[in-house]
Coordinates of C-alpha atoms in Angstrom, one line a residue:
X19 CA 46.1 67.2 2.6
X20 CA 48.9 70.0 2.2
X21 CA 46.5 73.5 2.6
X22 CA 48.1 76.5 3.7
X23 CA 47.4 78.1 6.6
X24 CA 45.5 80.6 5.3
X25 CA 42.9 78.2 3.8
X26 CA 42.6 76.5 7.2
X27 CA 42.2 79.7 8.5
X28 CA 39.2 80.0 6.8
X29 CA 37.8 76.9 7.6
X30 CA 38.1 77.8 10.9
X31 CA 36.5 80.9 11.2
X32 CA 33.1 79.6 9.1
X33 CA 32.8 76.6 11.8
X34 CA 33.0 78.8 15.2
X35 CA 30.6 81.1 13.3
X36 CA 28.3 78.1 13.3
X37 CA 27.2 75.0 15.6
X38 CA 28.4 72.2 15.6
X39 CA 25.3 69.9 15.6
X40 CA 22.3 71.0 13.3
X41 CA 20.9 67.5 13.1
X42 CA 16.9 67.6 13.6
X43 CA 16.8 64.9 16.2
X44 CA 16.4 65.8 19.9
X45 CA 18.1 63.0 20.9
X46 CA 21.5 63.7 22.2
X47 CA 24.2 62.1 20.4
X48 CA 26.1 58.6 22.0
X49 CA 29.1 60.2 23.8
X50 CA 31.9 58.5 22.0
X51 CA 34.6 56.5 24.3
X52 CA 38.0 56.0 23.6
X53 CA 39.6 54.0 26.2
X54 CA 41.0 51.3 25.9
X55 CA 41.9 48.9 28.6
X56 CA 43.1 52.0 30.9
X57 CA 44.9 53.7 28.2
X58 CA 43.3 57.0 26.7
X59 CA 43.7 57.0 22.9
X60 CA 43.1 60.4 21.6
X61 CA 44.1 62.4 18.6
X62 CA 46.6 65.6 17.7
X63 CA 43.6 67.6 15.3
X64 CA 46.6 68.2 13.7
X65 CA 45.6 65.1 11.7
X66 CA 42.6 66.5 10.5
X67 CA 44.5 69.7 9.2
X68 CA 42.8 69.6 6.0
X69 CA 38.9 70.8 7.3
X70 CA 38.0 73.6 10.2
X71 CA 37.2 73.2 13.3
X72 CA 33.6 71.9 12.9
X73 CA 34.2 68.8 10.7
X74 CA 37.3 68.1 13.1
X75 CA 35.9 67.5 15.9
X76 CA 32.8 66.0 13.2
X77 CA 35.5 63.3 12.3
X78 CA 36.8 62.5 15.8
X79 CA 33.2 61.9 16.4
X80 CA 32.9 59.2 13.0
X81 CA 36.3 57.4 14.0
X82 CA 34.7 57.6 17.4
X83 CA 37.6 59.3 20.0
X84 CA 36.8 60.6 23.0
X85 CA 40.2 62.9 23.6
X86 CA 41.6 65.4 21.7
X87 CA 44.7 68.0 21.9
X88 CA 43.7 71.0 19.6
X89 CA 45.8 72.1 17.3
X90 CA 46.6 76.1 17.5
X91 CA 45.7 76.1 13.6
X92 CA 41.8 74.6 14.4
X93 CA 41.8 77.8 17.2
X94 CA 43.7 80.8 15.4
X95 CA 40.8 82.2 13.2
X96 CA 42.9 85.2 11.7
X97 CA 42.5 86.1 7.8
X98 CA 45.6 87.1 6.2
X99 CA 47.0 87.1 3.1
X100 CA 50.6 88.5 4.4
X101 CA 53.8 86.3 4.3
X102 CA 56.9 86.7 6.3
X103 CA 57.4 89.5 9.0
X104 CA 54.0 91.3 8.7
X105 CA 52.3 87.7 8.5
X106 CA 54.2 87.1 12.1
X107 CA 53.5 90.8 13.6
X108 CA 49.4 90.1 12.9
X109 CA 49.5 86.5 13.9
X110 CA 50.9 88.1 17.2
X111 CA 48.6 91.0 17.2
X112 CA 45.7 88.7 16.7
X113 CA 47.0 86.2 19.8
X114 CA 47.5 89.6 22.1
X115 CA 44.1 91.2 20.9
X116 CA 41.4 87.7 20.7
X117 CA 39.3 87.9 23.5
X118 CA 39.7 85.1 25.5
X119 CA 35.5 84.1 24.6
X120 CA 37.5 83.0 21.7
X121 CA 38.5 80.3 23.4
X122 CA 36.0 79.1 25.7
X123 CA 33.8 79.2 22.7
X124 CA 36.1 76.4 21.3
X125 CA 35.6 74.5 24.3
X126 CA 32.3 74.5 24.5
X127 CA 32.3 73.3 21.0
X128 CA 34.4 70.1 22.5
X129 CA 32.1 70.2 25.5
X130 CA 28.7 69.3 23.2
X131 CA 30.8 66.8 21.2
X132 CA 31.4 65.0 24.3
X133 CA 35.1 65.1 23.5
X134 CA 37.8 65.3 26.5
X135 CA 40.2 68.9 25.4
X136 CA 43.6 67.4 27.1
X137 CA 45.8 69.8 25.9
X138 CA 46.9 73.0 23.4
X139 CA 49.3 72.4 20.5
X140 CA 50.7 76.1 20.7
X141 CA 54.5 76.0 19.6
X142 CA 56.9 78.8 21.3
X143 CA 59.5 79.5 19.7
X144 CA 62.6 82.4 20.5
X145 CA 61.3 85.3 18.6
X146 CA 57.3 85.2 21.1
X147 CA 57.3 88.0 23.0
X148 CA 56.7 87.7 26.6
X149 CA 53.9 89.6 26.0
X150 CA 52.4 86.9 23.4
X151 CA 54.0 84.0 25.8
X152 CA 51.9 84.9 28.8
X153 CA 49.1 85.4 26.2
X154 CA 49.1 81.5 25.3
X155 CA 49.2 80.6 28.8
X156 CA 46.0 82.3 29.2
X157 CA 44.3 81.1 26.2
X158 CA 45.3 77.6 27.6
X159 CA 43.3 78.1 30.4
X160 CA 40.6 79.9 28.7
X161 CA 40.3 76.3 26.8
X162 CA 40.1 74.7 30.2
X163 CA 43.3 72.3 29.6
X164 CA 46.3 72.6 32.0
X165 CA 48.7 71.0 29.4
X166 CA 50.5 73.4 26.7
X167 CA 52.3 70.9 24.0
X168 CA 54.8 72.8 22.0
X169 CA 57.2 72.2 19.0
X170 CA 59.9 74.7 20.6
X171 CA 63.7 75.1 21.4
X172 CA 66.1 74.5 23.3
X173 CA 66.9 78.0 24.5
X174 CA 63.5 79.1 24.9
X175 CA 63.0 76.5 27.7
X176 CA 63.8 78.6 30.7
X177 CA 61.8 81.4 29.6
X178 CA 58.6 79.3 29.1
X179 CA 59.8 77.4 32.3
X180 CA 58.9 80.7 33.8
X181 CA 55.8 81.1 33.0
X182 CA 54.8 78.0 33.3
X183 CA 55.8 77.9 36.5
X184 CA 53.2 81.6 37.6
X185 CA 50.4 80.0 35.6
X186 CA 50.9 76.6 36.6
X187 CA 50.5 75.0 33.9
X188 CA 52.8 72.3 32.6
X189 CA 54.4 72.4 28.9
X190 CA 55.4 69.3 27.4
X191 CA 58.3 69.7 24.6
X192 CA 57.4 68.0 21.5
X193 CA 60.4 65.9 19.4
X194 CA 61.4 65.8 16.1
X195 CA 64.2 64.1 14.2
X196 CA 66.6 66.9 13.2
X197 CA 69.2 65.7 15.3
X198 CA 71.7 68.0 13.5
X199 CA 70.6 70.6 15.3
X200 CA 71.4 70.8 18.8
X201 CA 68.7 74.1 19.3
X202 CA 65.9 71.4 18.4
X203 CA 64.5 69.0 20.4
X204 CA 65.2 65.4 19.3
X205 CA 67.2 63.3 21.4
X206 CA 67.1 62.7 25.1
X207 CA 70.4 64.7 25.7
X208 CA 68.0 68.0 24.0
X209 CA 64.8 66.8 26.7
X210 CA 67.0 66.7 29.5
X211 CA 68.8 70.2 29.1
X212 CA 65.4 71.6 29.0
X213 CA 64.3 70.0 31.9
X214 CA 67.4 70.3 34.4
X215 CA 67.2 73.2 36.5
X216 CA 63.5 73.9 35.9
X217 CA 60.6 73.3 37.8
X218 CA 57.8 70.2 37.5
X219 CA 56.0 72.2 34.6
X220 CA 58.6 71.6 32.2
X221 CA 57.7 68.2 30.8
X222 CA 57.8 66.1 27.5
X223 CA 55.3 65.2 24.8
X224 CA 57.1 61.9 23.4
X225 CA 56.5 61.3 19.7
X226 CA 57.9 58.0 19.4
X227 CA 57.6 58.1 15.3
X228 CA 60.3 60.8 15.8
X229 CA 62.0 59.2 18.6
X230 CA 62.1 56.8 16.9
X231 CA 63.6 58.1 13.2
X232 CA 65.7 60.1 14.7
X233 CA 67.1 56.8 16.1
X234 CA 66.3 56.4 19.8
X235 CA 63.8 54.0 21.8
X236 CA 60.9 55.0 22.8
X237 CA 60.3 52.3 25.0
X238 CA 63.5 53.0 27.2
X239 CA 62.7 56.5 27.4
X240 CA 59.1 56.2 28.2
X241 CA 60.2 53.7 30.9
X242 CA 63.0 55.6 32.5
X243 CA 61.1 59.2 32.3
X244 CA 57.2 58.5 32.1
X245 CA 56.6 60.9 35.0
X246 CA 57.6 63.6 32.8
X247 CA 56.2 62.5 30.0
X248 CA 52.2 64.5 29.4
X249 CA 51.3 63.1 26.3
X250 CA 52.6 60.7 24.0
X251 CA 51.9 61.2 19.9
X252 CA 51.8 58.0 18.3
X253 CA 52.5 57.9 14.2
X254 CA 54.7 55.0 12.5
X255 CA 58.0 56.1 10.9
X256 CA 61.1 54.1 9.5
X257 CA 64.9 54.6 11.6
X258 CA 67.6 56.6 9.5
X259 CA 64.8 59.4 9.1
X260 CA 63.1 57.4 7.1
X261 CA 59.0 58.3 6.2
X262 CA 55.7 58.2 8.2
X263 CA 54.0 55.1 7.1
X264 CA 50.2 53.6 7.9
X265 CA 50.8 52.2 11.4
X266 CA 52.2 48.5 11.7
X267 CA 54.5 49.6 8.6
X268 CA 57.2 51.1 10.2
X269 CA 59.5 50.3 13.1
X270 CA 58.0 52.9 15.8
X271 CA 57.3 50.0 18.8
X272 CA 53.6 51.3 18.9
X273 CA 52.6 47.6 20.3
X274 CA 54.9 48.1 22.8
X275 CA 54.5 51.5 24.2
X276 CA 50.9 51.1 24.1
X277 CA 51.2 48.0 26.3
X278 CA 53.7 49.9 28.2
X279 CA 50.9 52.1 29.0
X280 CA 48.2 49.6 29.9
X281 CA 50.8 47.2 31.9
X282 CA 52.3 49.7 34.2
X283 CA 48.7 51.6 34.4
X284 CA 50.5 55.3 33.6
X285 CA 48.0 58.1 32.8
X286 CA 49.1 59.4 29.6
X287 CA 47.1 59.9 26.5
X288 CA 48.5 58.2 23.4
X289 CA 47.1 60.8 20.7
X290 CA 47.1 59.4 17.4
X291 CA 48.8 62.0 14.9
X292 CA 48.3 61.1 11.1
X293 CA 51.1 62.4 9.0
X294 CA 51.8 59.5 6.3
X295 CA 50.1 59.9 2.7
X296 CA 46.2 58.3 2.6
X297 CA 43.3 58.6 0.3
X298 CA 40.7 60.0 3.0
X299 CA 41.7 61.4 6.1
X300 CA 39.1 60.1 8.3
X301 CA 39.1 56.6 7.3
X302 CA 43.2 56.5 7.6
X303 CA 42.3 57.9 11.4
X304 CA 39.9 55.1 11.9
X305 CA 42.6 52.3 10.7
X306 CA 45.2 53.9 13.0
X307 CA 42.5 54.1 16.1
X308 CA 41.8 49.9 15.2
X309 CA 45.6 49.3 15.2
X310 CA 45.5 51.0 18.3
X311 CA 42.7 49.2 19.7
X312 CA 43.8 45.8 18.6
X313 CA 47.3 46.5 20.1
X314 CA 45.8 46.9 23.4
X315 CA 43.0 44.3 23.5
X316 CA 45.7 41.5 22.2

């Protein structure tokens, strides 16, 4: 599971040089459908980070989900074998100079799946440019999503809240558990400096395995601030920062926020985000999408 970017890269590129289907049948393939008893169960591709594009939105298609948020590693196609500062300038010069097909292209890759594209993982962080800000803004809506998720900071929040705000498109600040740091976002104290003062478009993406190691409730917050919440990423972890586990292992409330969802009818995807250790990644998604399922239907 652990490739480096570079090789992922690589994967990449091959599959948007390709299509996606190249099966001799004329028959179109069953649309696969995802909901569950009004809730949207998705997935972060971030789960299939160990194939391209292609056999991505391929594997979504076997564990049969209909909604996806797209990783910036399945989009960025870039081949580099720099590290550190040059690696950053031509991952910024490759953001500022990709022409924005680049992205429709990926799309329409989604589009023939028959997969829902929700939102775009792109993480800012203090050292984008305004320059390569705007830029992701405009690959977002090159991708057709009006949803940026983003593993940011703190201090970058009114900046993004910015442009957000001209390109109207909302950006939901994805958690973690390093509560030590007050720069990250992990507590509700870190969501709600980012949000006060700033307009509508500056939102959450709840991960309750994160909420949840870095020991808050997911459930509370997801109550008291679910209009602000855009997407929820579901994964099972253990309080104390303890580790991702297969779901039903851990102490994330996953039954409960689910049923949150489906009780109070609030339209927010639950994507399913596989980090914990399994033997093959696609049939690890498929037992979290059943847990999921069975959660909902119970």
């Amino acid at each position: 599971m652990d490739l480096t970017r570079r090789e992922l890269e690589r994967m990449v590129l091959a599959g948007l040089s390709t299509p996606l289907f190249s099966r001799p049948s004329t028959a179109a393939p069953a649309k696969p459908n995802s909901k569950v008893k009004g809730v949207q169960i998705g997935v972060q591709s971030y789960s299939f980070r160990d194939r391209g594009l292609d056999e991505a939105i391929q594997a979504m298609l076997d564990v049969g989900l209909s909604s996806c948020e797209v990783f910036s590693g399945h989009v960025e196609t870039r081949e580099s074998g720099s590290r550190g500062p040059q690696a950053r300038e031509e991952l910024r010069k490759w953001r500022l100079e990709t022409p924005l097909d680049h992205f429709k292209a990926v799309r329409a890759k989604f589009d023939q799946a028959g997969i829902g594209l929700y939102a775009y993982n792109l993480s800012f962080r203090d050292d984008f440019t305004d320059a390569e800000m705007d830029r992701g803004f405009e690959m977002a809506k090159a991708l057709g999503v009006g949803i940026i998720t983003a593993s940011s900071t703190v201090s970058a929040a009114k900046r993004i809240d910015g442009f957000a705000r001209r390109h109207k498109i909302k950006v939901g600040m994805h958690g973690h558990d390093n509560v030590k740091d007050p720069n990250e976002y992990s507590s509700p104290e870190s969501f709600a400096r980012a949000m006060e003062g700033a307009s509508e478009y500056t939102c959450v993406n709840l991960d309750v395995g994160h909420f949840t190691a870095a020991g808050f409730d997911a459930v509370d917050y997801l109550s008291k601030h679910h209009d602000r919440i855009v997407t929820l990423h579901i994964k099972d972890r253990k309080r104390d920062h303890g580790a991702n586990l297969p779901f039903g292992e851990g102490d994330t409330p996953i039954k409960e926020v689910l049923g949150l969802l489906r009780d109070k009818k609030w339209k927010i995807p639950a994507n399913i985000e596989y980090e914990y250790k399994g033997a093959d990644t696609v049939a690890e998604v498929k037992k979290c999408y059943e847990y999921c399922r069975r959660a909902l239907e119970t």
